[in-house]
CSV table of C-alpha atoms in Angstrom, one decimal:
chain,number,residue,atom,x,y,z
A,1,MET,CA,8.8,82.9,91.0
A,2,LYS,CA,6.5,81.8,94.0
A,3,ILE,CA,3.5,80.9,92.8
A,4,ALA,CA,0.5,79.3,95.4
A,5,LEU,CA,-1.6,76.8,93.5
A,6,ILE,CA,-5.1,75.7,95.1
A,7,ALA,CA,-7.5,73.8,93.9
A,8,HIS,CA,-11.4,72.6,94.7
A,9,ASP,CA,-12.4,68.9,94.6
A,10,ASN,CA,-14.0,69.0,91.6
A,11,LYS,CA,-11.5,71.3,89.7
A,12,LYS,CA,-8.0,69.2,91.2
A,13,ALA,CA,-8.2,67.1,87.4
A,14,ASP,CA,-8.2,70.3,85.6
A,15,MET,CA,-5.5,71.7,88.1
A,16,VAL,CA,-3.0,68.6,87.3
A,17,ALA,CA,-4.0,68.6,83.3
A,18,PHE,CA,-3.4,72.3,83.4
A,19,VAL,CA,-0.1,71.8,85.2
A,20,MET,CA,1.3,69.0,82.8
A,21,LYS,CA,0.3,71.0,79.7
A,22,ARG,CA,2.7,73.7,80.8
A,23,MET,CA,5.3,70.8,82.6
A,24,GLU,CA,8.1,73.5,80.9
A,25,PHE,CA,7.2,76.6,83.3
A,26,PHE,CA,6.6,74.4,86.7
A,27,LYS,CA,9.8,73.2,86.5
A,28,ARG,CA,11.7,75.8,85.9
A,29,GLU,CA,15.0,76.1,89.0
A,30,ASP,CA,13.7,79.4,89.4
A,31,VAL,CA,9.9,78.2,89.9
A,32,PHE,CA,8.5,77.4,93.8
A,33,LEU,CA,5.6,76.1,94.1
A,34,TYR,CA,3.3,76.0,97.4
A,35,ALA,CA,-0.1,74.3,97.1
A,36,THR,CA,-2.9,73.5,99.4
A,37,GLY,CA,-3.3,69.7,101.1
A,38,THR,CA,-4.5,67.4,98.4
A,39,THR,CA,-3.7,69.8,95.6
A,40,GLY,CA,0.4,69.7,96.6
A,41,ARG,CA,0.5,66.3,96.5
A,42,LEU,CA,-1.2,65.8,93.3
A,43,ILE,CA,0.9,68.6,91.8
A,44,GLU,CA,4.0,66.5,93.4
A,45,GLU,CA,3.6,63.3,91.9
A,46,ALA,CA,2.3,64.6,88.8
A,47,LEU,CA,5.4,66.8,88.3
A,48,ASP,CA,7.8,64.4,89.9
A,49,GLN,CA,9.1,67.2,92.0
A,50,PRO,CA,9.1,68.6,95.2
A,51,VAL,CA,6.3,71.3,96.3
A,52,VAL,CA,5.7,73.0,99.4
A,53,LYS,CA,2.3,71.3,101.1
A,54,LEU,CA,0.4,73.8,103.4
A,55,LEU,CA,-2.5,72.6,105.4
A,56,SER,CA,-6.3,71.9,103.0
A,57,GLY,CA,-8.0,74.8,102.2
A,58,PRO,CA,-10.7,74.3,105.4
A,59,LEU,CA,-8.1,73.7,107.4
A,60,GLY,CA,-6.1,76.9,107.5
A,61,GLY,CA,-4.3,76.1,104.0
A,62,ASP,CA,-5.9,79.3,102.0
A,63,GLN,CA,-5.4,81.6,105.2
A,64,GLN,CA,-1.6,80.0,105.6
A,65,ILE,CA,-1.5,81.3,101.8
A,66,GLY,CA,-3.3,85.0,102.1
A,67,ALA,CA,-0.7,85.0,105.0
A,68,MET,CA,2.0,84.8,102.5
A,69,ILE,CA,0.6,87.4,100.0
A,70,ALA,CA,0.4,90.2,102.6
A,71,THR,CA,4.0,89.2,103.7
A,72,GLY,CA,4.9,89.3,99.9
A,73,ASP,CA,6.2,85.5,99.5
A,74,ILE,CA,3.6,84.7,96.8
A,75,ASP,CA,4.3,86.3,93.5
A,76,MET,CA,1.1,84.6,91.2
A,77,ILE,CA,-1.4,82.8,92.3
A,78,PHE,CA,-3.6,79.7,90.3
A,79,PHE,CA,-6.8,79.4,92.0
A,80,PHE,CA,-9.3,76.8,90.6
A,81,PHE,CA,-12.0,77.3,92.3
A,82,ASP,CA,-15.6,75.0,92.2
A,83,PRO,CA,-18.6,78.1,91.8
A,84,MET,CA,-21.4,75.5,91.8
A,85,GLU,CA,-20.1,74.0,95.2
A,86,ALA,CA,-20.6,75.4,98.5
A,87,GLN,CA,-17.7,75.6,100.4
A,88,PRO,CA,-17.8,75.5,104.0
A,89,HIS,CA,-14.5,77.9,104.4
A,90,ASP,CA,-16.5,80.3,102.3
A,91,SER,CA,-15.0,83.4,104.4
A,92,ASP,CA,-11.7,82.1,104.1
A,93,ILE,CA,-11.7,82.1,100.4
A,94,LYS,CA,-13.1,85.9,99.7
A,95,ALA,CA,-10.5,87.0,102.3
A,96,LEU,CA,-7.8,85.3,100.0
A,97,LEU,CA,-9.1,86.8,96.6
A,98,ARG,CA,-9.2,89.7,98.1
A,99,LEU,CA,-5.5,89.5,99.3
A,100,ALA,CA,-4.6,89.0,95.8
A,101,VAL,CA,-6.1,91.6,94.5
A,102,ALA,CA,-5.7,94.0,97.1
A,103,TRP,CA,-1.7,93.2,96.5
A,104,ASN,CA,-1.8,93.4,92.6
A,105,LEU,CA,-1.1,89.4,92.5
A,106,PRO,CA,-1.8,87.7,89.0
A,107,MET,CA,-4.4,85.0,89.8
A,108,ALA,CA,-6.0,82.5,87.2
A,109,CYS,CA,-9.2,80.8,88.4
A,110,ASP,CA,-10.0,78.9,85.6
A,111,ARG,CA,-7.6,76.7,82.9
A,112,THR,CA,-8.9,79.2,80.5
A,113,THR,CA,-7.2,82.3,82.2
A,114,ALA,CA,-3.7,80.7,83.1
A,115,ASP,CA,-3.4,79.3,79.8
């Protein structure tokens, strides 16, 4: 299973806490993790296992994950976005969310849904 992990700055701690709570799942041999920039580094450190780190979201990481969705290279997305903070790459975020829905991927955007 190929999983994308994305978290805005104010949600990175929530993402790491979620991943640590579900460590047994995320450390399975059949789970491959992909993440944008800093989120990937934080998760890699927390799990002590490799994460494929893409560019940060504003520098194209969201678009990289979108391309992976379109080519069938992502099976599930955990995208903890901050609804209260304006993002300079908002159009990229909307495109990523649109692709996830268009390709009917399971996606969670907060800890409650992710759990």
